[in-house]
PDB file of C-alpha atoms in Angstrom:
ATOM      1  CA  MET L 572      22.022  90.380 113.346  1.00 48.00           C
ATOM      2  CA  ASN L 573      22.432  90.177 117.132  1.00 47.00           C
ATOM      3  CA  PHE L 574      21.290  93.524 118.583  1.00 45.00           C
ATOM      4  CA  VAL L 575      23.693  93.225 121.510  1.00 48.00           C
ATOM      5  CA  LYS L 576      26.607  93.002 119.102  1.00 46.00           C
ATOM      6  CA  TRP L 577      25.435  96.090 117.272  1.00 43.00           C
ATOM      7  CA  ARG L 578      24.736  97.926 120.510  1.00 46.00           C
ATOM      8  CA  LYS L 579      28.361  97.577 121.505  1.00 49.00           C
ATOM      9  CA  MET L 580      29.295  99.437 118.349  1.00 46.00           C
ATOM     10  CA  ILE L 581      26.961 102.385 118.880  1.00 42.00           C
ATOM     11  CA  TYR L 582      27.692 102.955 122.556  1.00 44.00           C
ATOM     12  CA  LEU L 583      31.039 104.262 123.715  1.00 41.00           C
ATOM     13  CA  THR L 584      32.116 102.985 127.139  1.00 44.00           C
ATOM     14  CA  ASP L 585      35.083 104.380 129.065  1.00 46.00           C
ATOM     15  CA  ASP L 586      37.141 102.601 131.706  1.00 47.00           C
ATOM     16  CA  ASN L 587      34.575 103.449 134.414  1.00 46.00           C
ATOM     17  CA  GLU L 588      31.821 101.803 132.365  1.00 44.00           C
ATOM     18  CA  VAL L 589      29.959 105.066 131.780  1.00 44.00           C
ATOM     19  CA  GLU L 590      27.936 104.761 128.601  1.00 47.00           C
ATOM     20  CA  ILE L 591      27.750 107.673 126.183  1.00 41.00           C
ATOM     21  CA  PRO L 592      24.894 106.880 123.773  1.00 52.00           C
ATOM     22  CA  ILE L 593      25.500 107.905 120.177  1.00 47.00           C
ATOM     23  CA  PHE L 594      22.014 106.779 119.142  1.00 48.00           C
ATOM     24  CA  ARG L 595      18.971 106.081 121.232  1.00 52.00           C
ATOM     25  CA  THR L 596      17.603 102.555 121.523  1.00 61.00           C
ATOM     26  CA  GLU L 597      14.922 102.862 118.845  1.00 65.00           C
ATOM     27  CA  GLU L 598      17.387 104.359 116.370  1.00 61.00           C
ATOM     28  CA  GLY L 599      19.941 101.741 117.322  1.00 62.00           C
ATOM     29  CA  ARG L 600      17.526  98.921 116.501  1.00 63.00           C
ATOM     30  CA  TYR L 601      16.793 100.500 113.135  1.00 66.00           C
ATOM     31  CA  LEU L 602      20.498 100.805 112.321  1.00 64.00           C
ATOM     32  CA  ALA L 603      21.149  97.257 113.486  1.00 64.00           C
ATOM     33  CA  SER L 604      18.473  95.863 111.180  1.00 67.00           C
ATOM     34  CA  SER L 605      19.289  98.009 108.160  1.00 70.00           C
ATOM     35  CA  LEU L 606      23.053  98.522 108.329  1.00 72.00           C
ATOM     36  CA  GLY L 607      24.331  95.947 110.770  1.00 72.00           C
ATOM     37  CA  ASP L 608      25.093  93.110 108.376  1.00 75.00           C
ATOM     38  CA  PRO L 609      26.861  95.068 105.594  1.00 78.00           C
ATOM     39  CA  LEU L 610      28.737  97.298 108.037  1.00 78.00           C
ATOM     40  CA  ILE L 611      30.053  94.416 110.142  1.00 77.00           C
ATOM     41  CA  LYS L 612      31.126  92.559 106.992  1.00 76.00           C
ATOM     42  CA  GLY L 613      32.731  95.703 105.600  1.00 75.00           C
ATOM     43  CA  LEU L 614      34.666  96.423 108.799  1.00 81.00           C
ATOM     44  CA  THR L 615      35.790  92.806 108.865  1.00 78.00           C
ATOM     45  CA  GLU L 616      37.064  93.118 105.306  1.00 72.00           C
ATOM     46  CA  VAL L 617      38.961  96.288 106.236  1.00 73.00           C
ATOM     47  CA  ALA L 618      40.499  94.598 109.268  1.00 78.00           C
ATOM     48  CA  ASN L 619      41.608  91.603 107.193  1.00 74.00           C
ATOM     49  CA  ALA L 620      42.907  93.554 104.202  1.00 69.00           C
ATOM     50  CA  ARG L 621      44.418  96.496 106.108  1.00 73.00           C
ATOM     51  CA  PRO L 622      44.365  98.779 103.023  1.00 70.00           C
ATOM     52  CA  LYS L 623      46.305 102.032 102.842  1.00 68.00           C
ATOM     53  CA  ASP L 624      43.043 103.972 102.506  1.00 73.00           C
ATOM     54  CA  PRO L 625      40.550 102.165 104.776  1.00 77.00           C
ATOM     55  CA  VAL L 626      37.811 104.786 104.363  1.00 78.00           C
ATOM     56  CA  THR L 627      37.698 104.445 100.562  1.00 72.00           C
ATOM     57  CA  TYR L 628      38.039 100.663 100.851  1.00 70.00           C
ATOM     58  CA  LEU L 629      35.031 100.505 103.190  1.00 77.00           C
ATOM     59  CA  ALA L 630      33.012 102.889 100.998  1.00 76.00           C
ATOM     60  CA  THR L 631      33.740 100.746  97.950  1.00 72.00           C
ATOM     61  CA  TYR L 632      32.722  97.557  99.777  1.00 71.00           C
ATOM     62  CA  LEU L 633      29.423  99.088 100.956  1.00 75.00           C
ATOM     63  CA  TYR L 634      28.745 100.470  97.476  1.00 69.00           C
ATOM     64  CA  ASN L 635      29.245  97.066  95.868  1.00 68.00           C
ATOM     65  CA  PHE L 636      27.171  95.398  98.596  1.00 69.00           C
ATOM     66  CA  ALA L 637      24.254  97.764  97.951  1.00 69.00           C
ATOM     67  CA  SER L 638      24.528  97.399  94.172  1.00 58.00           C
ATOM     68  CA  LYS L 639      24.425  93.598  94.355  1.00 58.00           C
ATOM     69  CA  ASN L 640      21.389  93.649  96.642  1.00 59.00           C
ATOM     70  CA  LYS L 641      19.521  96.027  94.365  1.00 52.00           C
ATOM     71  CA  ALA L 642      20.305  93.905  91.336  1.00 48.00           C
ATOM     72  CA  ASN L 643      18.885  90.864  93.077  1.00 48.00           C
ATOM     73  CA  GLU L 644      15.754  92.582  94.351  1.00 46.00           C
ATOM     74  CA  GLN L 645      14.618  94.365  91.241  1.00 41.00           C
ATOM     75  CA  GLU L 646      15.528  95.396  87.749  1.00 39.00           C
ATOM     76  CA  GLN L 647      16.465  99.050  87.767  1.00 40.00           C
ATOM     77  CA  GLU L 648      16.190 101.104  84.646  1.00 37.00           C
ATOM     78  CA  SER L 649      19.104 103.394  83.988  1.00 33.00           C
ATOM     79  CA  ASP L 650      18.935 107.125  83.391  1.00 36.00           C
ATOM     80  CA  VAL L 651      21.282 106.491  80.474  1.00 35.00           C
ATOM     81  CA  LEU L 652      20.126 104.253  77.660  1.00 33.00           C
ATOM     82  CA  ILE L 653      21.984 102.268  75.073  1.00 34.00           C
ATOM     83  CA  ILE L 654      19.032 102.167  72.752  1.00 33.00           C
ATOM     84  CA  PRO L 655      18.223  99.093  70.656  1.00 35.00           C
ATOM     85  CA  ASP L 656      17.500  99.554  66.992  1.00 41.00           C
ATOM     86  CA  ARG L 657      13.828 100.117  66.226  1.00 39.00           C
ATOM     87  CA  GLU L 658      11.804 101.685  63.483  1.00 40.00           C
ATOM     88  CA  GLU L 659      11.197 105.326  64.326  1.00 41.00           C
ATOM     89  CA  GLU L 660       7.848 107.045  64.328  1.00 41.00           C
ATOM     90  CA  ASN L 661       7.385 110.399  62.609  1.00 43.00           C
ATOM     91  CA  LEU L 662       4.385 112.574  63.344  1.00 39.00           C
ATOM     92  CA  GLU L 663       4.590 114.221  59.951  1.00 44.00           C
ATOM     93  CA  ASN L 664       4.866 110.852  58.112  1.00 44.00           C
ATOM     94  CA  ILE L 665       8.218 111.869  56.649  1.00 37.00           C
ATOM     95  CA  GLU L 666       9.599 109.223  54.335  1.00 36.00           C
ATOM     96  CA  ASN L 667      12.890 108.678  56.108  1.00 42.00           C
ATOM     97  CA  GLU L 668      13.802 105.865  53.738  1.00 40.00           C
ATOM     98  CA  ASN L 669      14.791 108.460  51.149  1.00 36.00           C
ATOM     99  CA  PHE L 670      17.568 109.882  53.299  1.00 35.00           C
ATOM    100  CA  ASP L 671      21.087 108.621  52.804  1.00 41.00           C
ATOM    101  CA  GLU L 672      22.765 106.687  55.587  1.00 40.00           C
ATOM    102  CA  ASP L 673      24.967 109.602  56.643  1.00 43.00           C
ATOM    103  CA  ALA L 674      28.281 108.174  57.872  1.00 43.00           C
ATOM    104  CA  GLY L 675      28.964 111.043  60.267  1.00 50.00           C
ATOM    105  CA  TYR L 676      26.955 109.874  63.272  1.00 47.00           C
ATOM    106  CA  PRO L 677      28.197 107.680  66.081  1.00 52.00           C
ATOM    107  CA  ARG L 678      26.236 104.454  66.077  1.00 48.00           C
ATOM    108  CA  SER L 679      24.634 102.922  69.112  1.00 43.00           C
ATOM    109  CA  PRO L 680      25.857  99.329  69.501  1.00 43.00           C
ATOM    110  CA  ALA L 681      23.280  96.715  68.584  1.00 42.00           C
ATOM    111  CA  SER L 682      21.727  95.592  71.851  1.00 36.00           C
ATOM    112  CA  ASP L 683      18.423  94.270  73.086  1.00 35.00           C
ATOM    113  CA  ILE L 684      19.074  95.570  76.607  1.00 35.00           C
ATOM    114  CA  PRO L 685      18.158  99.246  77.076  1.00 49.00           C
ATOM    115  CA  GLU L 686      20.181  99.496  80.273  1.00 73.00           C
ATOM    116  CA  SER L 687      23.477 101.013  81.257  1.00 77.00           C
ATOM    117  CA  THR L 688      26.648  99.003  80.704  1.00 78.00           C
ATOM    118  CA  PHE L 689      28.101 100.718  83.772  1.00 82.00           C
ATOM    119  CA  SER L 690      27.190  99.737  87.325  1.00 73.00           C
ATOM    120  CA  ASN L 691      23.995 101.155  88.831  1.00 69.00           C
ATOM    121  CA  PRO L 692      25.144 104.230  90.767  1.00 66.00           C
ATOM    122  CA  ASN L 693      24.009 105.435  94.147  1.00 74.00           C
ATOM    123  CA  ARG L 694      23.738 109.214  93.791  1.00 77.00           C
ATOM    124  CA  ASP L 695      22.739 111.649  96.509  1.00 76.00           C
ATOM    125  CA  GLU L 696      20.179 114.448  96.313  1.00 77.00           C
ATOM    126  CA  HIS L 697      22.842 116.702  94.790  1.00 82.00           C
ATOM    127  CA  GLY L 698      23.461 114.303  91.910  1.00 82.00           C
ATOM    128  CA  GLN L 699      26.855 113.199  93.210  1.00 86.00           C
ATOM    129  CA  SER L 700      28.094 109.626  92.997  1.00 84.00           C
ATOM    130  CA  MET L 701      30.815 108.134  95.161  1.00 87.00           C
ATOM    131  CA  ILE L 702      33.333 109.076  92.457  1.00 90.00           C
ATOM    132  CA  HIS L 703      32.564 112.770  93.002  1.00 91.00           C
ATOM    133  CA  PHE L 704      33.578 112.352  96.634  1.00 90.00           C
ATOM    134  CA  ALA L 705      36.541 110.164  95.753  1.00 91.00           C
ATOM    135  CA  ALA L 706      37.810 112.751  93.261  1.00 92.00           C
ATOM    136  CA  VAL L 707      38.771 115.211  96.013  1.00 90.00           C
ATOM    137  CA  ARG L 708      40.767 112.702  98.050  1.00 90.00           C
ATOM    138  CA  SER L 709      44.473 111.991  97.785  1.00 86.00           C
ATOM    139  CA  TYR L 710      45.578 108.446  96.981  1.00 86.00           C
ATOM    140  CA  SER L 711      48.673 106.401  96.567  1.00 84.00           C
ATOM    141  CA  LYS L 712      49.681 105.925  92.932  1.00 85.00           C
ATOM    142  CA  ASP L 713      46.842 104.601  90.746  1.00 88.00           C
ATOM    143  CA  GLY L 714      44.444 104.557  93.723  1.00 91.00           C
ATOM    144  CA  LEU L 715      41.557 106.360  92.024  1.00 93.00           C
ATOM    145  CA  TYR L 716      42.178 104.513  88.762  1.00 94.00           C
ATOM    146  CA  HIS L 717      41.813 101.140  90.492  1.00 93.00           C
ATOM    147  CA  LEU L 718      38.695 102.385  92.286  1.00 92.00           C
ATOM    148  CA  LEU L 719      37.165 103.232  88.902  1.00 93.00           C
ATOM    149  CA  LEU L 720      38.087  99.805  87.553  1.00 93.00           C
ATOM    150  CA  GLU L 721      36.426  98.144  90.528  1.00 91.00           C
ATOM    151  CA  THR L 722      33.238 100.211  90.723  1.00 89.00           C
ATOM    152  CA  GLN L 723      32.673 100.764  86.971  1.00 90.00           C
ATOM    153  CA  VAL L 724      30.764 103.993  87.637  1.00 89.00           C
ATOM    154  CA  ASN L 725      29.881 106.277  84.740  1.00 91.00           C
ATOM    155  CA  VAL L 726      32.290 109.221  85.113  1.00 94.00           C
ATOM    156  CA  GLY L 727      30.007 111.320  82.908  1.00 93.00           C
ATOM    157  CA  PHE L 728      27.443 111.898  85.652  1.00 91.00           C
ATOM    158  CA  ARG L 729      27.104 115.544  86.680  1.00 91.00           C
ATOM    159  CA  ASP L 730      26.065 116.986  90.027  1.00 90.00           C
ATOM    160  CA  GLU L 731      23.689 119.888  90.644  1.00 89.00           C
ATOM    161  CA  LEU L 732      26.480 122.315  89.707  1.00 92.00           C
ATOM    162  CA  TYR L 733      26.906 120.488  86.371  1.00 92.00           C
ATOM    163  CA  ARG L 734      30.282 119.055  87.424  1.00 94.00           C
ATOM    164  CA  THR L 735      31.603 115.624  86.588  1.00 95.00           C
ATOM    165  CA  ALA L 736      34.005 113.924  88.987  1.00 94.00           C
ATOM    166  CA  ARG L 737      36.809 115.100  86.695  1.00 96.00           C
ATOM    167  CA  ASP L 738      35.602 118.697  87.028  1.00 96.00           C
ATOM    168  CA  VAL L 739      35.548 118.339  90.820  1.00 94.00           C
ATOM    169  CA  ALA L 740      39.115 117.028  90.847  1.00 95.00           C
ATOM    170  CA  GLU L 741      40.214 119.847  88.552  1.00 95.00           C
ATOM    171  CA  GLN L 742      38.585 122.486  90.758  1.00 94.00           C
ATOM    172  CA  ALA L 743      40.292 120.943  93.792  1.00 93.00           C
ATOM    173  CA  ASN L 744      43.591 121.176  91.870  1.00 95.00           C
ATOM    174  CA  ILE L 745      44.286 117.458  92.279  1.00 94.00           C
ATOM    175  CA  ARG L 746      45.908 116.868  88.925  1.00 95.00           C
ATOM    176  CA  GLU L 747      46.714 113.233  89.676  1.00 95.00           C
ATOM    177  CA  ASN L 748      43.010 112.400  89.962  1.00 95.00           C
ATOM    178  CA  VAL L 749      42.217 114.207  86.704  1.00 96.00           C
ATOM    179  CA  GLU L 750      44.877 112.161  84.933  1.00 96.00           C
ATOM    180  CA  GLU L 751      43.648 108.894  86.434  1.00 96.00           C
ATOM    181  CA  ILE L 752      40.069 109.581  85.334  1.00 96.00           C
ATOM    182  CA  ASP L 753      41.389 110.287  81.835  1.00 97.00           C
ATOM    183  CA  ARG L 754      43.423 107.104  82.010  1.00 96.00           C
ATOM    184  CA  TYR L 755      40.261 105.151  82.849  1.00 97.00           C
ATOM    185  CA  VAL L 756      38.514 106.544  79.748  1.00 97.00           C
ATOM    186  CA  VAL L 757      41.519 105.525  77.631  1.00 97.00           C
ATOM    187  CA  TYR L 758      41.348 102.088  79.269  1.00 97.00           C
ATOM    188  CA  LEU L 759      37.791 101.676  77.916  1.00 96.00           C
ATOM    189  CA  ALA L 760      39.038 102.410  74.407  1.00 97.00           C
ATOM    190  CA  ALA L 761      42.024 100.079  74.832  1.00 96.00           C
ATOM    191  CA  ARG L 762      39.612  97.258  75.646  1.00 96.00           C
ATOM    192  CA  GLY L 763      37.308  98.133  72.769  1.00 96.00           C
ATOM    193  CA  GLU L 764      34.405  98.896  75.120  1.00 95.00           C
ATOM    194  CA  THR L 765      32.595 101.073  72.615  1.00 95.00           C
ATOM    195  CA  GLU L 766      29.260 100.719  74.433  1.00 94.00           C
ATOM    196  CA  LYS L 767      30.642 102.468  77.514  1.00 95.00           C
ATOM    197  CA  LEU L 768      32.201 105.223  75.414  1.00 96.00           C
ATOM    198  CA  VAL L 769      28.827 105.733  73.703  1.00 94.00           C
ATOM    199  CA  GLU L 770      27.227 106.135  77.116  1.00 94.00           C
ATOM    200  CA  LEU L 771      29.810 108.714  78.128  1.00 96.00           C
ATOM    201  CA  LEU L 772      29.100 110.689  74.966  1.00 96.00           C
ATOM    202  CA  LEU L 773      25.315 110.483  75.385  1.00 94.00           C
ATOM    203  CA  GLU L 774      25.735 111.588  79.005  1.00 94.00           C
ATOM    204  CA  GLY L 775      27.362 114.772  77.706  1.00 95.00           C
ATOM    205  CA  TYR L 776      30.865 113.898  78.886  1.00 96.00           C
ATOM    206  CA  ASP L 777      33.201 116.330  77.161  1.00 95.00           C
ATOM    207  CA  HIS L 778      36.622 114.836  77.873  1.00 96.00           C
ATOM    208  CA  ILE L 779      36.884 111.821  75.603  1.00 97.00           C
ATOM    209  CA  LEU L 780      38.978 112.829  72.623  1.00 97.00           C
ATOM    210  CA  ASP L 781      41.462 114.859  74.674  1.00 96.00           C
ATOM    211  CA  THR L 782      42.355 111.947  76.960  1.00 96.00           C
ATOM    212  CA  GLU L 783      45.677 110.159  76.766  1.00 93.00           C
ATOM    213  CA  ASP L 784      47.766 107.613  78.612  1.00 90.00           C
ATOM    214  CA  GLU L 785      51.526 108.104  78.752  1.00 89.00           C
ATOM    215  CA  GLU L 786      51.142 110.839  76.120  1.00 91.00           C
ATOM    216  CA  VAL L 787      49.370 108.515  73.664  1.00 95.00           C
ATOM    217  CA  ASN L 788      45.980 109.844  72.497  1.00 96.00           C
ATOM    218  CA  ILE L 789      42.860 107.721  72.990  1.00 97.00           C
ATOM    219  CA  ILE L 790      42.301 107.208  69.245  1.00 97.00           C
ATOM    220  CA  ASP L 791      45.880 106.026  68.772  1.00 97.00           C
ATOM    221  CA  VAL L 792      45.503 103.636  71.712  1.00 97.00           C
ATOM    222  CA  ALA L 793      42.375 102.071  70.195  1.00 97.00           C
ATOM    223  CA  ALA L 794      44.091 101.847  66.789  1.00 97.00           C
ATOM    224  CA  GLN L 795      47.155 100.149  68.295  1.00 96.00           C
ATOM    225  CA  ARG L 796      44.867  97.535  69.830  1.00 95.00           C
ATOM    226  CA  GLU L 797      43.103  97.118  66.466  1.00 95.00           C
ATOM    227  CA  HIS L 798      39.663  98.062  67.766  1.00 96.00           C
ATOM    228  CA  GLU L 799      38.428  99.430  64.454  1.00 95.00           C
ATOM    229  CA  ALA L 800      34.812  99.974  65.577  1.00 96.00           C
ATOM    230  CA  THR L 801      36.031 101.978  68.559  1.00 96.00           C
ATOM    231  CA  VAL L 802      38.311 104.078  66.343  1.00 97.00           C
ATOM    232  CA  GLN L 803      35.448 104.841  63.948  1.00 96.00           C
ATOM    233  CA  PHE L 804      33.204 105.826  66.825  1.00 96.00           C
ATOM    234  CA  LEU L 805      35.813 108.140  68.350  1.00 97.00           C
ATOM    235  CA  GLN L 806      36.462 109.796  64.999  1.00 96.00           C
ATOM    236  CA  SER L 807      32.723 110.459  64.564  1.00 94.00           C
ATOM    237  CA  ILE L 808      32.357 112.314  67.873  1.00 95.00           C
ATOM    238  CA  PRO L 809      33.088 115.877  66.627  1.00 95.00           C
ATOM    239  CA  ASN L 810      30.420 115.665  63.923  1.00 94.00           C
ATOM    240  CA  TYR L 811      27.894 114.242  66.380  1.00 94.00           C
ATOM    241  CA  VAL L 812      28.555 116.978  68.955  1.00 95.00           C
ATOM    242  CA  ASN L 813      28.146 119.686  66.297  1.00 95.00           C
ATOM    243  CA  GLN L 814      24.838 118.161  65.150  1.00 95.00           C
ATOM    244  CA  ARG L 815      23.591 117.793  68.737  1.00 96.00           C
ATOM    245  CA  GLU L 816      24.380 121.415  69.507  1.00 96.00           C
ATOM    246  CA  GLU L 817      22.627 122.475  66.299  1.00 96.00           C
ATOM    247  CA  VAL L 818      19.485 120.601  67.381  1.00 97.00           C
ATOM    248  CA  HIS L 819      19.582 122.169  70.846  1.00 97.00           C
ATOM    249  CA  ALA L 820      20.111 125.645  69.362  1.00 97.00           C
ATOM    250  CA  ALA L 821      17.124 125.158  67.047  1.00 97.00           C
ATOM    251  CA  ILE L 822      14.976 124.138  70.037  1.00 97.00           C
ATOM    252  CA  ARG L 823      16.011 127.266  71.941  1.00 97.00           C
ATOM    253  CA  ALA L 824      15.152 129.330  68.869  1.00 97.00           C
ATOM    254  CA  ASN L 825      11.707 127.642  68.702  1.00 96.00           C
ATOM    255  CA  ASP L 826      12.476 126.637  65.118  1.00 97.00           C
ATOM    256  CA  VAL L 827      10.173 123.630  64.912  1.00 96.00           C
ATOM    257  CA  ASP L 828      10.775 122.873  61.239  1.00 96.00           C
ATOM    258  CA  ARG L 829      14.547 122.930  61.656  1.00 96.00           C
ATOM    259  CA  VAL L 830      14.418 120.600  64.657  1.00 96.00           C
ATOM    260  CA  LYS L 831      12.275 118.098  62.755  1.00 94.00           C
ATOM    261  CA  GLU L 832      14.583 118.341  59.754  1.00 93.00           C
ATOM    262  CA  LEU L 833      17.707 117.671  61.823  1.00 94.00           C
ATOM    263  CA  LEU L 834      16.190 114.773  63.740  1.00 92.00           C
ATOM    264  CA  SER L 835      14.798 113.212  60.558  1.00 88.00           C
ATOM    265  CA  LYS L 836      18.085 113.203  58.655  1.00 78.00           C
ATOM    266  CA  ASN L 837      19.138 109.743  59.681  1.00 61.00           C
ATOM    267  CA  ASN L 838      17.336 106.987  61.588  1.00 57.00           C
ATOM    268  CA  GLY L 839      20.070 106.022  64.023  1.00 58.00           C
ATOM    269  CA  GLY L 840      21.633 109.475  64.137  1.00 73.00           C
ATOM    270  CA  GLY L 841      18.323 111.224  64.781  1.00 88.00           C
ATOM    271  CA  LYS L 842      17.622 109.009  67.744  1.00 90.00           C
ATOM    272  CA  LEU L 843      21.042 109.622  69.252  1.00 92.00           C
ATOM    273  CA  LEU L 844      20.681 113.359  68.696  1.00 94.00           C
ATOM    274  CA  ALA L 845      17.395 113.282  70.629  1.00 95.00           C
ATOM    275  CA  VAL L 846      18.680 111.326  73.625  1.00 94.00           C
ATOM    276  CA  GLY L 847      22.171 112.834  73.812  1.00 94.00           C
ATOM    277  CA  LYS L 848      22.796 115.287  76.642  1.00 95.00           C
ATOM    278  CA  ASN L 849      24.831 118.468  76.511  1.00 95.00           C
ATOM    279  CA  SER L 850      27.449 119.620  79.022  1.00 92.00           C
ATOM    280  CA  LEU L 851      24.653 120.705  81.391  1.00 93.00           C
ATOM    281  CA  GLY L 852      23.162 117.208  81.452  1.00 92.00           C
ATOM    282  CA  ARG L 853      20.128 118.092  79.313  1.00 94.00           C
ATOM    283  CA  CYS L 854      18.788 116.263  76.289  1.00 95.00           C
ATOM    284  CA  ALA L 855      16.502 117.667  73.576  1.00 96.00           C
ATOM    285  CA  LEU L 856      13.333 117.016  75.584  1.00 95.00           C
ATOM    286  CA  HIS L 857      14.685 118.734  78.701  1.00 95.00           C
ATOM    287  CA  ILE L 858      15.442 121.854  76.661  1.00 96.00           C
ATOM    288  CA  ALA L 859      12.061 121.821  74.913  1.00 96.00           C
ATOM    289  CA  VAL L 860      10.333 121.624  78.302  1.00 94.00           C
ATOM    290  CA  LEU L 861      12.441 124.455  79.717  1.00 94.00           C
ATOM    291  CA  TRP L 862      11.594 126.606  76.666  1.00 94.00           C
ATOM    292  CA  GLU L 863       7.916 125.671  77.084  1.00 94.00           C
ATOM    293  CA  ASN L 864       7.494 124.778  73.423  1.00 94.00           C
ATOM    294  CA  GLU L 865       4.513 122.452  73.533  1.00 95.00           C
ATOM    295  CA  GLU L 866       4.721 121.419  69.881  1.00 96.00           C
ATOM    296  CA  LEU L 867       8.353 120.348  70.168  1.00 96.00           C
ATOM    297  CA  VAL L 868       7.755 118.608  73.485  1.00 96.00           C
ATOM    298  CA  LYS L 869       5.010 116.508  71.919  1.00 95.00           C
ATOM    299  CA  PHE L 870       7.056 115.771  68.807  1.00 96.00           C
ATOM    300  CA  ILE L 871      10.159 114.663  70.689  1.00 95.00           C
ATOM    301  CA  ALA L 872       8.258 112.684  73.334  1.00 94.00           C
ATOM    302  CA  ARG L 873       6.118 110.813  70.813  1.00 94.00           C
ATOM    303  CA  THR L 874       8.828 110.204  68.222  1.00 93.00           C
ATOM    304  CA  TYR L 875      11.548 109.351  70.747  1.00 93.00           C
ATOM    305  CA  PRO L 876       9.787 108.005  73.873  1.00 93.00           C
ATOM    306  CA  GLU L 877      13.199 107.004  75.263  1.00 91.00           C
ATOM    307  CA  THR L 878      13.695 110.663  76.176  1.00 92.00           C
ATOM    308  CA  LEU L 879      10.889 110.389  78.732  1.00 91.00           C
ATOM    309  CA  ARG L 880      13.089 108.077  80.807  1.00 88.00           C
ATOM    310  CA  ILE L 881      16.247 110.177  80.739  1.00 87.00           C
ATOM    311  CA  GLY L 882      17.112 112.178  83.838  1.00 80.00           C
ATOM    312  CA  ASP L 883      19.024 115.442  83.824  1.00 74.00           C
ATOM    313  CA  ASN L 884      22.096 116.176  85.952  1.00 62.00           C
ATOM    314  CA  VAL L 885      20.154 115.595  89.191  1.00 58.00           C
ATOM    315  CA  ARG L 886      18.154 112.694  87.689  1.00 56.00           C
ATOM    316  CA  ILE L 887      14.943 114.675  87.136  1.00 57.00           C
ATOM    317  CA  VAL L 888      12.944 113.153  84.283  1.00 52.00           C
ATOM    318  CA  GLN L 889      10.541 115.250  82.249  1.00 48.00           C
ATOM    319  CA  LYS L 890       7.659 112.780  82.006  1.00 47.00           C
ATOM    320  CA  GLY L 891       5.642 114.545  84.680  1.00 46.00           C
ATOM    321  CA  HIS L 892       6.132 117.918  83.045  1.00 48.00           C
ATOM    322  CA  VAL L 893       5.098 116.546  79.682  1.00 49.00           C
TER     323      VAL L 893
END
């Protein structure tokens, strides 16, 4: 990009042609090379579209610009995994084939791609995505809902205070934003996007079954659209959450045998219990590390290596600690 063009943007000049530098020359050159192209394009888009909320419009454009560039430059692995089916290891050589296929667990969709079905988020050092910031802003009707549709960000992400974007909106007493986030979750069910709902559950998102759109519950919405797989998944959530919490409680109690028993009950269910996070953004391995139980850390890490790639609420992975 032409540095002169960028320089005009970062220097304010009054009618007497007195320059007030916002950035010095060296910093200006850096900004011109790193931000000049996307910012000029974004401002041009804002000028052409003249949206009601230009700040959010520009933020969304820059977010999408960065996401596309990252996707082209490298493959990024997600903190949240939709895990492909594989034969599980067991350190104790437990014969898992003898266990019944318990129908109570939510099933991970068959997929060969262990990556998020949501867009790759840009999150700051406090664990907040752009949706956390957007959740405390006021919009015209359906503004936040359309932003969620466009960005496809996982609303289950929690910040350093363990808050989702919905929690932030609720704390700010912006009920409209809470309802629009709920409406987006219902939208996923209405489209039969079970993979995304699985991700929300594994991320520890705790406002799935209580969501509704125009007073119609999420399960009823999925049933009306005849998404049977989605309905079955939603109905299995309470049992899964109870089992996950039982595993986490056993880890905190240092009950090694009970943890192994729970995780060995069912091939697919055991895996999902290991990788699933609680409402603090922690999976089984995070808790085992925090409780400094070396035996459980080794068991979980070796039997479910996927857990080594899962970040907590501020994206800290436990591989280094292990």
